[in-house]
Every structure is written in C-alpha cells, then in structure tokens.
Short mmCIF file of C-alpha atoms in Angstrom, two decimals:
data_model
loop_
_atom_site.label_atom_id
_atom_site.label_comp_id
_atom_site.label_asym_id
_atom_site.label_seq_id
_atom_site.Cartn_x
_atom_site.Cartn_y
_atom_site.Cartn_z
CA MET A 1 0.04 0.00 0.03
CA PRO A 2 1.37 3.45 -0.83
CA ASN A 3 2.71 5.41 2.12
CA ILE A 4 1.92 9.12 1.81
CA ARG A 5 3.54 12.05 3.58
CA LEU A 6 1.74 15.34 4.05
CA ASP A 7 3.19 18.61 5.27
CA VAL A 8 0.53 20.35 7.33
CA GLU A 9 0.15 24.00 8.32
CA TYR A 10 -2.50 25.13 10.79
CA ASP A 11 -3.81 27.98 12.82
CA GLY A 12 -4.38 26.26 16.16
CA THR A 13 -6.48 29.05 17.74
CA SER A 14 -9.82 27.24 17.65
CA TYR A 15 -8.61 23.64 17.98
CA ALA A 16 -8.27 21.51 21.14
CA GLY A 17 -4.76 20.63 19.99
CA TRP A 18 -3.49 18.15 17.44
CA GLN A 19 -4.60 14.83 18.87
CA ARG A 20 -7.93 13.18 18.01
CA GLN A 21 -10.43 13.36 20.89
CA PRO A 22 -13.75 11.65 21.49
CA ASN A 23 -17.16 13.35 22.08
CA GLY A 24 -17.07 15.79 19.20
CA ILE A 25 -14.08 17.84 20.50
CA VAL A 26 -12.60 19.53 17.47
CA THR A 27 -8.88 18.78 16.88
CA VAL A 28 -6.63 19.18 13.90
CA GLN A 29 -6.01 15.43 13.56
CA GLY A 30 -9.74 14.77 13.81
CA GLU A 31 -10.53 17.26 11.06
CA ILE A 32 -7.94 15.90 8.65
CA GLU A 33 -8.74 12.26 9.27
CA ALA A 34 -12.45 12.88 8.75
CA VAL A 35 -11.88 14.60 5.40
CA LEU A 36 -9.29 12.02 4.29
CA SER A 37 -11.60 9.10 5.14
CA GLU A 38 -14.32 10.72 3.10
CA ILE A 39 -11.99 11.28 0.08
CA LEU A 40 -10.52 7.77 0.24
CA GLN A 41 -13.57 5.93 1.39
CA GLU A 42 -11.64 4.07 4.08
CA LYS A 43 -10.76 4.75 7.70
CA ILE A 44 -7.44 6.66 7.91
CA ASN A 45 -5.16 6.94 10.95
CA LEU A 46 -2.49 9.58 10.78
CA ALA A 47 0.94 9.34 12.41
CA ALA A 48 2.32 12.83 13.22
CA ALA A 49 5.72 14.23 14.15
CA GLY A 50 4.44 16.48 16.92
CA ARG A 51 1.46 16.38 19.21
CA THR A 52 0.74 20.12 19.64
CA ASP A 53 -1.30 21.44 22.63
CA ARG A 54 -4.58 23.31 22.44
CA GLY A 55 -4.07 26.67 20.64
CA VAL A 56 -0.57 25.90 19.36
CA HIS A 57 0.06 26.52 15.64
CA ALA A 58 2.07 24.55 13.05
CA ARG A 59 4.03 25.85 10.09
CA GLY A 60 5.67 22.45 9.39
CA GLN A 61 3.80 19.57 11.01
CA VAL A 62 4.46 16.28 9.19
CA VAL A 63 2.11 13.29 8.97
CA ASN A 64 1.87 10.07 7.04
CA PHE A 65 -0.67 7.38 6.31
CA SER A 66 -1.10 4.25 4.19
CA THR A 67 -4.04 3.83 1.88
CA ARG A 68 -5.51 1.23 -0.41
CA SER A 69 -6.72 3.99 -2.73
CA PRO A 70 -5.09 4.29 -6.22
CA LEU A 71 -5.47 8.12 -6.06
CA GLU A 72 -2.30 10.07 -6.72
CA HIS A 73 -0.95 11.91 -3.63
CA SER A 74 -1.26 15.24 -5.41
CA ARG A 75 -4.92 14.62 -6.14
CA ILE A 76 -5.50 13.69 -2.51
CA ARG A 77 -3.68 16.86 -1.48
CA HIS A 78 -5.76 19.00 -3.83
CA SER A 79 -9.07 17.42 -2.51
CA LEU A 80 -7.96 18.01 1.05
CA ASN A 81 -7.21 21.68 0.44
CA CYS A 82 -10.63 22.12 -1.11
CA LEU A 83 -12.48 20.35 1.73
CA LEU A 84 -10.52 21.35 4.83
CA PRO A 85 -11.41 24.49 6.83
CA SER A 86 -9.28 27.51 5.86
CA SER A 87 -7.36 27.20 9.19
CA ILE A 88 -5.74 23.97 8.02
CA CYS A 89 -3.84 23.49 4.73
CA ILE A 90 -1.53 21.00 3.05
CA PRO A 91 1.30 22.86 1.29
CA SER A 92 2.90 19.69 -0.06
CA SER A 93 2.61 15.93 -0.29
CA GLN A 94 4.87 13.05 -1.41
CA LEU A 95 5.04 9.27 -1.78
CA VAL A 96 7.51 7.97 0.79
CA PRO A 97 9.19 4.60 1.42
CA ASP A 98 7.15 2.02 3.39
CA ASP A 99 9.42 2.48 6.47
CA PHE A 100 8.85 6.19 6.73
CA HIS A 101 6.98 7.04 9.90
CA ALA A 102 6.27 10.73 10.64
CA ARG A 103 6.84 10.25 14.38
CA PHE A 104 9.50 7.55 14.68
CA SER A 105 11.59 8.53 11.68
CA ALA A 106 11.95 12.16 12.83
CA LEU A 107 15.48 13.10 13.82
CA GLU A 108 14.72 16.54 15.17
CA ARG A 109 11.77 18.87 15.91
CA GLN A 110 12.10 22.65 15.70
CA TYR A 111 9.75 25.07 17.44
CA ARG A 112 9.61 28.90 17.46
CA TYR A 113 7.94 31.17 20.00
CA PHE A 114 7.01 34.75 19.14
CA ALA A 115 6.65 37.28 21.92
CA ILE A 116 5.85 41.02 21.98
CA PRO A 117 6.17 43.51 24.89
CA GLU A 118 2.65 45.01 24.62
CA PRO A 119 -0.72 43.49 23.59
CA SER A 120 -1.52 43.95 19.88
CA ALA A 121 -4.82 43.57 18.04
CA LEU A 122 -3.04 42.47 14.90
CA MET A 123 -0.32 40.25 16.32
CA GLY A 124 -2.15 38.79 19.32
CA ARG A 125 -3.33 35.71 17.44
CA TYR A 126 0.22 34.60 16.72
CA THR A 127 2.24 35.86 19.68
CA GLY A 128 2.48 35.73 23.43
CA CYS A 129 2.91 38.94 25.43
CA SER A 130 5.72 39.63 27.91
CA HIS A 131 3.71 42.56 29.42
CA GLY A 132 6.58 44.99 29.59
CA ASP A 133 10.31 44.95 28.98
CA VAL A 134 12.41 41.91 29.72
CA ASP A 135 16.11 41.41 30.20
CA PHE A 136 16.86 40.10 26.71
CA ALA A 137 20.60 39.47 27.41
CA LEU A 138 19.66 37.32 30.42
CA MET A 139 17.19 35.31 28.36
CA GLN A 140 19.89 34.74 25.75
CA HIS A 141 22.22 33.55 28.52
CA LEU A 142 19.56 31.17 29.88
CA SER A 143 18.78 29.74 26.49
CA SER A 144 22.48 28.84 25.88
CA GLY A 145 22.25 26.82 29.11
CA LEU A 146 19.52 24.66 27.58
CA ARG A 147 21.87 23.09 25.02
CA GLY A 148 22.81 19.52 25.64
CA THR A 149 20.93 16.64 27.31
CA HIS A 150 18.76 17.52 30.36
CA ASP A 151 15.85 16.29 32.33
CA PHE A 152 13.06 18.66 31.40
CA SER A 153 10.42 17.23 33.71
CA LEU A 154 10.12 20.46 35.72
CA PHE A 155 9.40 22.36 32.50
CA SER A 156 6.61 19.99 31.33
CA ARG A 157 3.21 18.77 32.19
CA GLU A 158 3.20 15.21 33.50
CA ASP A 159 2.61 12.67 30.76
CA ARG A 160 3.52 9.06 31.36
CA ASP A 161 4.50 7.69 28.06
CA GLY A 162 7.22 5.67 29.60
CA ASN A 163 10.05 7.28 27.67
CA GLY A 164 11.53 9.31 30.48
CA SER A 165 12.15 12.98 30.48
CA LEU A 166 15.62 13.36 28.96
CA CYS A 167 15.77 15.51 25.83
CA THR A 168 18.78 16.61 23.78
CA VAL A 169 18.70 20.20 22.73
CA ARG A 170 20.95 20.99 19.72
CA GLU A 171 20.15 24.65 19.41
CA ALA A 172 18.28 27.28 21.47
CA GLY A 173 18.35 31.07 21.30
CA TRP A 174 16.51 34.35 20.88
CA TYR A 175 16.61 36.91 18.16
CA ARG A 176 14.66 40.13 17.52
CA HIS A 177 12.71 40.87 14.39
CA LYS A 178 11.00 44.32 14.13
CA GLY A 179 9.98 44.53 17.79
CA VAL A 180 9.12 40.82 18.00
CA MET A 181 11.25 38.54 20.25
CA VAL A 182 11.65 35.15 18.64
CA PHE A 183 12.84 32.01 20.51
CA HIS A 184 13.97 29.02 18.44
CA ILE A 185 14.78 25.61 19.71
CA ALA A 186 15.68 22.31 18.07
CA ALA A 187 15.77 19.01 19.92
CA ASN A 188 15.42 15.29 19.29
CA ARG A 189 12.18 15.23 21.23
CA PHE A 190 9.95 17.46 23.42
CA LEU A 191 7.80 16.62 26.45
CA ARG A 192 4.24 17.84 26.88
CA SER A 193 4.01 21.69 26.96
CA MET A 194 7.83 21.76 27.23
CA VAL A 195 8.52 24.74 24.96
CA ARG A 196 5.84 26.81 26.68
CA GLY A 197 7.46 25.88 30.04
CA ILE A 198 10.91 26.77 28.82
CA VAL A 199 9.76 30.13 27.34
CA GLY A 200 7.40 30.94 30.26
CA GLY A 201 10.20 30.45 32.81
CA MET A 202 12.63 32.57 30.70
CA LEU A 203 10.08 35.42 30.51
CA SER A 204 9.65 35.23 34.29
CA ALA A 205 13.40 35.43 34.73
CA GLY A 206 13.60 38.25 32.15
CA ARG A 207 11.06 40.25 34.19
CA GLY A 208 13.00 39.65 37.41
CA GLU A 209 10.39 37.34 38.91
CA LEU A 210 12.47 34.11 38.83
CA ASP A 211 16.05 33.69 39.87
CA PRO A 212 18.19 32.72 36.82
CA GLU A 213 20.17 30.23 38.87
CA GLU A 214 16.95 28.55 40.02
CA TYR A 215 15.87 28.41 36.37
CA LEU A 216 19.08 26.66 35.33
CA GLY A 217 18.99 24.48 38.39
CA MET A 218 15.65 23.07 37.31
CA LEU A 219 17.37 21.46 34.35
CA GLY A 220 18.54 18.85 36.81
CA GLY A 221 14.98 17.55 36.79
CA GLY A 222 13.30 15.76 39.71
CA GLY A 223 9.83 15.08 38.53
CA GLY A 224 6.50 16.35 39.80
CA GLY A 225 5.59 18.29 36.69
CA MET A 226 5.66 21.90 35.60
CA ARG A 227 7.42 24.16 38.12
CA VAL A 228 7.29 27.36 35.98
CA LYS A 229 4.43 29.43 34.54
CA PRO A 230 4.09 28.22 30.94
CA ALA A 231 3.87 30.91 28.21
CA VAL A 232 0.48 31.15 26.45
CA ALA A 233 -0.08 28.81 23.50
CA SER A 234 -0.82 31.49 20.85
CA GLY A 235 2.85 32.38 20.41
CA LEU A 236 4.07 28.82 19.76
CA PHE A 237 4.62 27.22 16.29
CA LEU A 238 5.80 23.69 15.43
CA TRP A 239 8.23 25.06 12.86
CA ARG A 240 9.96 22.25 11.09
CA VAL A 241 10.77 18.54 11.44
CA ARG A 242 14.03 17.03 10.17
CA TYR A 243 14.24 13.45 8.84
CA MET B 1 -12.91 70.87 26.30
CA PRO B 2 -9.80 68.66 25.79
CA ASN B 3 -9.42 67.23 22.30
CA ILE B 4 -7.93 63.72 22.45
CA ARG B 5 -6.25 61.79 19.64
CA LEU B 6 -6.13 57.97 19.71
CA ASP B 7 -4.09 55.72 17.40
CA VAL B 8 -6.11 52.59 16.76
CA GLU B 9 -5.07 49.12 15.58
CA TYR B 10 -7.63 46.48 14.67
CA ASP B 11 -8.15 43.09 13.17
CA GLY B 12 -11.16 43.78 10.94
CA THR B 13 -11.98 40.10 10.22
CA SER B 14 -15.20 39.99 12.24
CA TYR B 15 -16.34 43.62 11.89
CA ALA B 16 -18.73 45.14 9.39
CA GLY B 17 -16.15 47.82 8.72
CA TRP B 18 -15.19 50.94 10.59
CA GLN B 19 -18.34 52.99 10.45
CA ARG B 20 -21.04 52.91 13.13
CA GLN B 21 -24.23 51.05 11.95
CA PRO B 22 -27.73 50.76 13.34
CA ASN B 23 -29.46 47.54 14.36
CA GLY B 24 -26.74 45.92 16.35
CA ILE B 25 -24.37 45.45 13.44
CA VAL B 26 -20.91 45.21 14.99
CA THR B 27 -18.37 47.78 13.74
CA VAL B 28 -15.12 49.09 15.05
CA GLN B 29 -16.35 52.62 15.59
CA GLY B 30 -19.44 51.26 17.36
CA GLU B 31 -17.33 49.19 19.72
CA ILE B 32 -14.95 52.01 20.61
CA GLU B 33 -17.66 54.60 21.04
CA ALA B 34 -19.69 52.27 23.32
CA VAL B 35 -16.69 51.59 25.58
CA LEU B 36 -15.60 55.27 25.60
CA SER B 37 -19.10 56.47 26.45
CA GLU B 38 -19.13 54.06 29.36
CA ILE B 39 -15.74 55.22 30.65
CA LEU B 40 -16.49 58.92 30.25
CA GLN B 41 -20.21 58.77 31.16
CA GLU B 42 -21.13 60.92 28.15
CA LYS B 43 -21.97 60.24 24.53
CA ILE B 44 -18.83 60.19 22.40
CA ASN B 45 -18.67 60.63 18.61
CA LEU B 46 -15.36 59.74 16.98
CA ALA B 47 -13.92 61.42 13.90
CA ALA B 48 -11.67 59.05 11.95
CA ALA B 49 -9.02 59.37 9.24
CA GLY B 50 -10.23 56.41 7.22
CA ARG B 51 -13.54 54.65 6.82
CA THR B 52 -12.39 51.09 6.22
CA ASP B 53 -14.63 48.49 4.63
CA ARG B 54 -15.94 45.25 6.10
CA GLY B 55 -13.02 42.91 6.89
CA VAL B 56 -10.24 45.51 6.32
CA HIS B 57 -7.61 45.83 9.03
CA ALA B 58 -5.89 48.90 10.47
CA ARG B 59 -2.37 49.27 11.75
CA GLY B 60 -2.56 53.03 12.01
CA GLN B 61 -6.13 54.34 12.09
CA VAL B 62 -6.32 57.79 13.80
CA VAL B 63 -9.40 59.15 15.60
CA ASN B 64 -10.17 62.09 17.82
CA PHE B 65 -12.92 63.23 20.19
CA SER B 66 -13.73 65.98 22.68
CA THR B 67 -14.80 65.21 26.21
CA ARG B 68 -15.95 67.08 29.32
CA SER B 69 -14.21 64.45 31.42
CA PRO B 70 -11.16 65.52 33.51
CA LEU B 71 -9.63 62.06 33.05
CA GLU B 72 -6.04 62.05 31.66
CA HIS B 73 -5.84 60.72 28.08
CA SER B 74 -3.40 58.03 29.18
CA ARG B 75 -5.93 56.82 31.81
CA ILE B 76 -8.65 56.75 29.14
CA ARG B 77 -6.36 54.78 26.85
CA HIS B 78 -5.54 52.27 29.62
CA SER B 79 -9.22 51.73 30.44
CA LEU B 80 -10.04 51.31 26.76
CA ASN B 81 -7.35 48.62 26.35
CA CYS B 82 -8.75 46.75 29.34
CA LEU B 83 -12.38 46.90 28.13
CA LEU B 84 -12.14 46.56 24.35
CA PRO B 85 -12.13 43.15 22.68
CA SER B 86 -8.66 41.79 21.94
CA SER B 87 -9.23 42.46 18.21
CA ILE B 88 -9.03 46.31 18.83
CA CYS B 89 -6.30 48.14 20.70
CA ILE B 90 -5.04 51.70 21.26
CA PRO B 91 -1.28 51.75 21.13
CA SER B 92 -1.03 55.48 21.93
CA SER B 93 -3.01 58.60 22.83
CA GLN B 94 -2.26 62.30 23.07
CA LEU B 95 -3.82 65.67 23.83
CA VAL B 96 -4.08 67.63 20.57
CA PRO B 97 -4.94 71.29 19.76
CA ASP B 98 -8.61 72.17 19.48
CA ASP B 99 -8.42 72.44 15.68
CA PHE B 100 -7.02 68.94 15.14
CA HIS B 101 -9.58 66.75 13.25
CA ALA B 102 -8.60 63.14 12.47
CA ARG B 103 -10.33 63.31 9.10
CA PHE B 104 -9.97 66.90 7.87
CA SER B 105 -6.45 67.54 9.17
CA ALA B 106 -5.03 64.46 7.50
CA LEU B 107 -2.58 65.33 4.74
CA GLU B 108 -2.11 61.76 3.47
CA ARG B 109 -3.34 58.18 4.00
CA GLN B 110 -1.16 55.16 3.40
CA TYR B 111 -2.51 51.64 2.72
CA ARG B 112 -0.72 48.33 2.28
CA TYR B 113 -2.03 45.19 0.64
CA PHE B 114 -0.41 41.76 1.32
CA ALA B 115 -0.82 39.02 -1.28
CA ILE B 116 0.42 35.43 -1.46
CA PRO B 117 0.38 33.01 -4.43
CA GLU B 118 -1.15 30.01 -2.67
CA PRO B 119 -3.71 29.77 0.15
CA SER B 120 -2.15 29.53 3.61
CA ALA B 121 -3.76 28.47 6.94
CA LEU B 122 -1.43 30.80 8.86
CA MET B 123 -1.37 33.88 6.59
CA GLY B 124 -4.92 33.73 5.20
CA ARG B 125 -6.30 36.03 7.84
CA TYR B 126 -4.01 38.92 6.83
CA THR B 127 -3.48 38.37 3.11
CA GLY B 128 -5.27 38.06 -0.20
CA CYS B 129 -4.41 35.19 -2.59
CA SER B 130 -3.37 35.63 -6.20
CA HIS B 131 -4.06 31.92 -6.92
CA GLY B 132 -0.93 31.24 -8.93
CA ASP B 133 1.96 33.23 -10.27
CA VAL B 134 1.55 36.75 -11.47
CA ASP B 135 3.67 38.96 -13.71
CA PHE B 136 5.30 40.98 -10.98
CA ALA B 137 7.18 43.30 -13.33
CA LEU B 138 3.96 44.16 -15.08
CA MET B 139 2.31 45.01 -11.79
CA GLN B 140 5.22 47.23 -10.88
CA HIS B 141 4.82 49.01 -14.20
CA LEU B 142 1.13 49.47 -13.69
CA SER B 143 1.64 50.84 -10.17
CA SER B 144 4.03 53.50 -11.43
CA GLY B 145 1.23 54.63 -13.72
CA LEU B 146 -1.02 55.32 -10.73
CA ARG B 147 1.14 58.26 -9.52
CA GLY B 148 -0.29 61.72 -10.04
CA THR B 149 -3.84 62.96 -10.07
CA HIS B 150 -6.42 60.68 -11.62
CA ASP B 151 -10.17 59.98 -11.60
CA PHE B 152 -10.45 56.72 -9.72
CA SER B 153 -14.21 56.25 -10.18
CA LEU B 154 -13.83 53.02 -12.16
CA PHE B 155 -11.76 51.52 -9.35
CA SER B 156 -14.24 52.30 -6.64
CA ARG B 157 -17.69 51.56 -5.39
CA GLU B 158 -20.10 54.41 -5.99
CA ASP B 159 -20.44 56.64 -2.99
CA ARG B 160 -21.90 60.09 -3.42
CA ASP B 161 -20.21 62.27 -0.85
CA GLY B 162 -20.11 65.21 -3.33
CA ASN B 163 -16.28 65.51 -3.31
CA GLY B 164 -15.72 64.08 -6.83
CA SER B 165 -13.46 61.17 -7.65
CA LEU B 166 -10.06 62.84 -8.24
CA CYS B 167 -7.26 61.54 -5.96
CA THR B 168 -3.60 62.50 -5.95
CA VAL B 169 -1.31 59.46 -5.51
CA ARG B 170 2.17 60.43 -4.25
CA GLU B 171 3.58 56.95 -4.09
CA ALA B 172 2.56 53.44 -5.29
CA GLY B 173 4.58 50.27 -5.77
CA TRP B 174 5.13 46.65 -5.00
CA TYR B 175 7.87 44.90 -3.07
CA ARG B 176 8.42 41.32 -2.07
CA HIS B 177 9.08 40.13 1.48
CA LYS B 178 9.68 36.41 2.07
CA GLY B 179 7.25 35.17 -0.57
CA VAL B 180 4.65 37.82 0.27
CA MET B 181 3.89 40.51 -2.34
CA VAL B 182 3.27 43.84 -0.73
CA PHE B 183 1.60 46.79 -2.43
CA HIS B 184 1.97 50.22 -0.80
CA ILE B 185 0.15 53.40 -1.79
CA ALA B 186 0.00 56.93 -0.38
CA ALA B 187 -2.57 59.47 -1.50
CA ASN B 188 -4.31 62.57 -0.23
CA ARG B 189 -7.65 60.66 -0.21
CA PHE B 190 -9.16 57.34 -1.19
CA LEU B 191 -12.61 56.57 -2.58
CA ARG B 192 -14.77 53.67 -1.36
CA SER B 193 -13.05 50.25 -1.87
CA MET B 194 -10.44 52.04 -4.01
CA VAL B 195 -7.33 50.19 -2.92
CA ARG B 196 -9.10 46.88 -3.31
CA GLY B 197 -10.08 47.91 -6.82
CA ILE B 198 -6.58 49.06 -7.75
CA VAL B 199 -5.04 45.82 -6.41
CA GLY B 200 -7.70 43.54 -7.79
CA GLY B 201 -7.32 44.99 -11.26
CA MET B 202 -3.54 44.69 -11.06
CA LEU B 203 -3.74 41.06 -9.99
CA SER B 204 -6.08 40.38 -12.94
CA ALA B 205 -3.57 42.02 -15.27
CA GLY B 206 -0.77 40.15 -13.62
CA ARG B 207 -2.53 36.82 -14.30
CA GLY B 208 -3.06 37.87 -17.94
CA GLU B 209 -6.86 38.30 -17.52
CA LEU B 210 -6.98 42.07 -18.03
CA ASP B 211 -5.17 44.07 -20.69
CA PRO B 212 -2.60 46.42 -19.10
CA GLU B 213 -3.51 49.23 -21.51
CA GLU B 214 -7.14 48.86 -20.52
CA TYR B 215 -6.14 49.08 -16.81
CA LEU B 216 -4.22 52.30 -17.32
CA GLY B 217 -6.98 53.70 -19.55
CA MET B 218 -9.49 53.36 -16.73
CA LEU B 219 -7.51 56.00 -14.86
CA GLY B 220 -9.26 58.45 -17.16
CA GLY B 221 -12.40 57.76 -15.07
CA GLY B 222 -15.95 58.05 -16.49
CA GLY B 223 -18.15 57.07 -13.61
CA GLY B 224 -20.48 54.13 -13.21
CA GLY B 225 -18.57 52.46 -10.38
CA MET B 226 -16.15 49.55 -10.03
CA ARG B 227 -15.08 48.12 -13.42
CA VAL B 228 -12.54 45.66 -11.98
CA LYS B 229 -12.75 42.72 -9.64
CA PRO B 230 -11.73 44.07 -6.21
CA ALA B 231 -9.18 42.13 -4.19
CA VAL B 232 -10.50 40.49 -0.98
CA ALA B 233 -10.61 42.64 2.14
CA SER B 234 -8.44 40.41 4.33
CA GLY B 235 -5.16 41.57 2.67
CA LEU B 236 -5.75 45.28 3.19
CA PHE B 237 -4.37 47.48 6.03
CA LEU B 238 -4.86 51.19 6.74
CA TRP B 239 -1.18 51.55 7.46
CA ARG B 240 -0.49 55.16 8.48
CA VAL B 241 -1.96 58.67 8.34
CA ARG B 242 0.18 61.74 7.98
CA TYR B 243 -0.80 65.09 9.50
#
C-alpha cells in the first residue's frame, strides 16, 4: 500500500490541539482524518511528528498514512485543500518509502515562540505577550544553558508515556525581528508543553520574577511536573521537522 | 474641552467595517464609542481618518474626540485597552490642539495590501491570494502609472459624498518580502473600496486576464462604479496617516 507524507500548516487558535479526541471535541487530527476518510472511502489513521497542545500553531507539521486507494498523492492533497477549513492546509505531499513514519523517523523537531512586549490587536493571534520589557541578554544567557541533554520534567506537564524525560537540545536562542522577540529551539524530542514551560520560565526570569540560577538548576529535573508558569499557546509554532 | 487623539489598531476580520451602523451590526467605531461612552459617562462621537470596509484591518487608524471628562488621556487609553475586545487596541494617545480633526487635518493616507500566491492556513487572515503566479514586473509597471492625479471612479464603489473622484497618488509600488507581495500606496484621499479595486485590477492584469492598457486607460475615469474585480478585504491594512 502506498505510504503518503503530508506537510501540514494550521492556525491552532480554535482547535483543542493536534490529537484526535472523543465526544465531538474539534482537533486538527480529527478534522484531517475525517476529510481524508471521506476522500479515500476508508478509515485513515495519521501518524504525526508532533502532538501540539490546544491553541498551538504549526508551520511544518508532518504526517503520514497508508491507503488502499489508487489516487495520486497530489490529487489527494488537492481534494484535502478544497474540503478542509481555511485554518488547515496541506502545502505539499509526497510518496515515501514504506518504512517512513512521521513520528518515529523524525530526527529533530524545531519550534519557534514569538513574543511582543505589549498587547496587539493584529499580532495577538500569533504571539505571546511579555507585558513589559524583559532582560533580553539574560534570556539569551539562559537559552544557551539549555543546550545538551537535560531532564526537562520540571518544564513540562506530566505525561507518562514511559520514555523518560531526557531531551537533547541541539540549538536554542533568541533573536529580535522588528519589535518581536523570537525564540527558536531544536531537539530530538519534546515533552508535553515543554517549549511553553521553557519560554514561560525565561520570560519570568527576564522580568526579574524568577532567579536565573533557579531556572538553570531546574534542568537537573526531579519530577513532579511543571514548576514554571508556561507561556500562552498562541505564540508557539511547530516550525519544522528534520528526517 | 480637551481634544484627544487615539491611534487605533484592529483586526477587521469579524467587523462590518469601521463605520457605526444601526441595528446591532458590530463595527469598530461602534465598539470603541460604546466603551468610551461608558468610561467617560457621556456620549462620544469619533472622527476618523479612514472609513475602512468590512473585513479591512488597520495598523494606524487615527481618531479624535472631545470630552468634558477631566480624566487624563493615558488613563482613558488604559481603560479602553482593558475593556475593548482583543481585536481592537489603542497603542497610543495624546492631547491635541482644538483644531485637530482626524479626518480633515489628515494630509495623506497610506495603505498596504499583502498578497500570497497560494492559500495559507497561517497567513490567510491577513493576506489576499493571487491563486498562482503573477507577472510581478507588469504589476510594478502599472503601479508607477498610478502616480499623479487621476479620476479613480472606475476603481471604486459608488459613494456620493459630493467630493468628486479625483485623488492624488504620491507613491505606489510593489515589493516582495519572504514570498509575500506587498503593495503600498500613499494618497491625499481614497474613494470607497479604491485600494481593493486598484489591487484587484493589477492582480487580474498580472494573471493575464486584463489588458494592461485597458487598466491604465481606466484612470481616465468616467463614472459608473467599479469596473474591475476588487481584491478581497483580508489583505488590506490602513497603514499610516500623515498630519
């Protein structure tokens, strides 16, 4: 059976996250699977690179599925783009080898977080707000401390998937673009709400509300779940997945 | 009575345009006036630099009003930002001379239109879509033809305000920014839906559906209303007003 990869972009504002939910709760996975099943006339289960939280966006989510249908992937993609709500789209599709799995074949996930100092009517949908100035140099310093392998359990919501809480961060840092502060991070894996925890804690430190040493100390882990105030979901984007 | 100027930013997606309407139709002016009247305990009428259409956004709308209230303008601004919906905000306020009028004192309005070649889940809210490639050099050429004083009646919806249909365009052109095509235009005044007409006609010409000479010929005017297919509202921003 052909194995098809889709690149997926979505505005997560009005979805209860990526993952399919029962009882009519509207999720991105649920929407795409429903439309795909209608197009292909068979039940489709998507594998996905990242399980984004409620309200989180994606610029480069990756999914795959197998189908008995003889339809070309580009035809499937076209039908999807016609039938999906405008808040979800499929910029590209491709036929991939049988052993490609959007989740397990991924080598690295990249996320970005966009933050602005004051609320904005035009940018609010796609940013978080730091509510005032923050110590940008300090946040840069903290993000360089994230690189390497750490136990991120204190920056994440508890989620017992049995894979532990060690993640290896290859790259993490802030840059500014026209008044917007942008945090980028690349790691082999991410725990639940982890980027929001990392960013929320940094913003607290940047406002002087959290001791920087305490922040870095939490990278030692310990369990017990989120110890920082997570940043709001609207500023976060699953940016890119490397295979 | 103090005369107060507010700079206003809004996401126009869910508003029936700027101008106050009867029968519970939700407009940006209606929302701000309702909140202001509540804060100041008197009926407030706003004068505004630009009367944007349904679905059009503003980065730099300017309004003013007089009030009997002794409240400082910065306090009024703060209260507004607390009480207004998140799709409208007031980035700044100032006390202005008695003769300042947001509409009549304005020397120039600047608009921008953002267009992308393919639909996008993340950018759709703030862009129009050209649905395929367009001849960018041709659109540049057409926009240089807009400069000067012309009768824009064939690029506008009819609206009899008695001021004729001549507008003086100081600047008009396209640039590209990361895959987005951006049109900017500055003029002393704009007729109803005029920027959407100008851009819609250029996109038609850029796709080869409208003869460029016919486009430029329409700058001679003639009346009878919009002769081109206007671009969708979502890509348009009232960008800045000069006084």
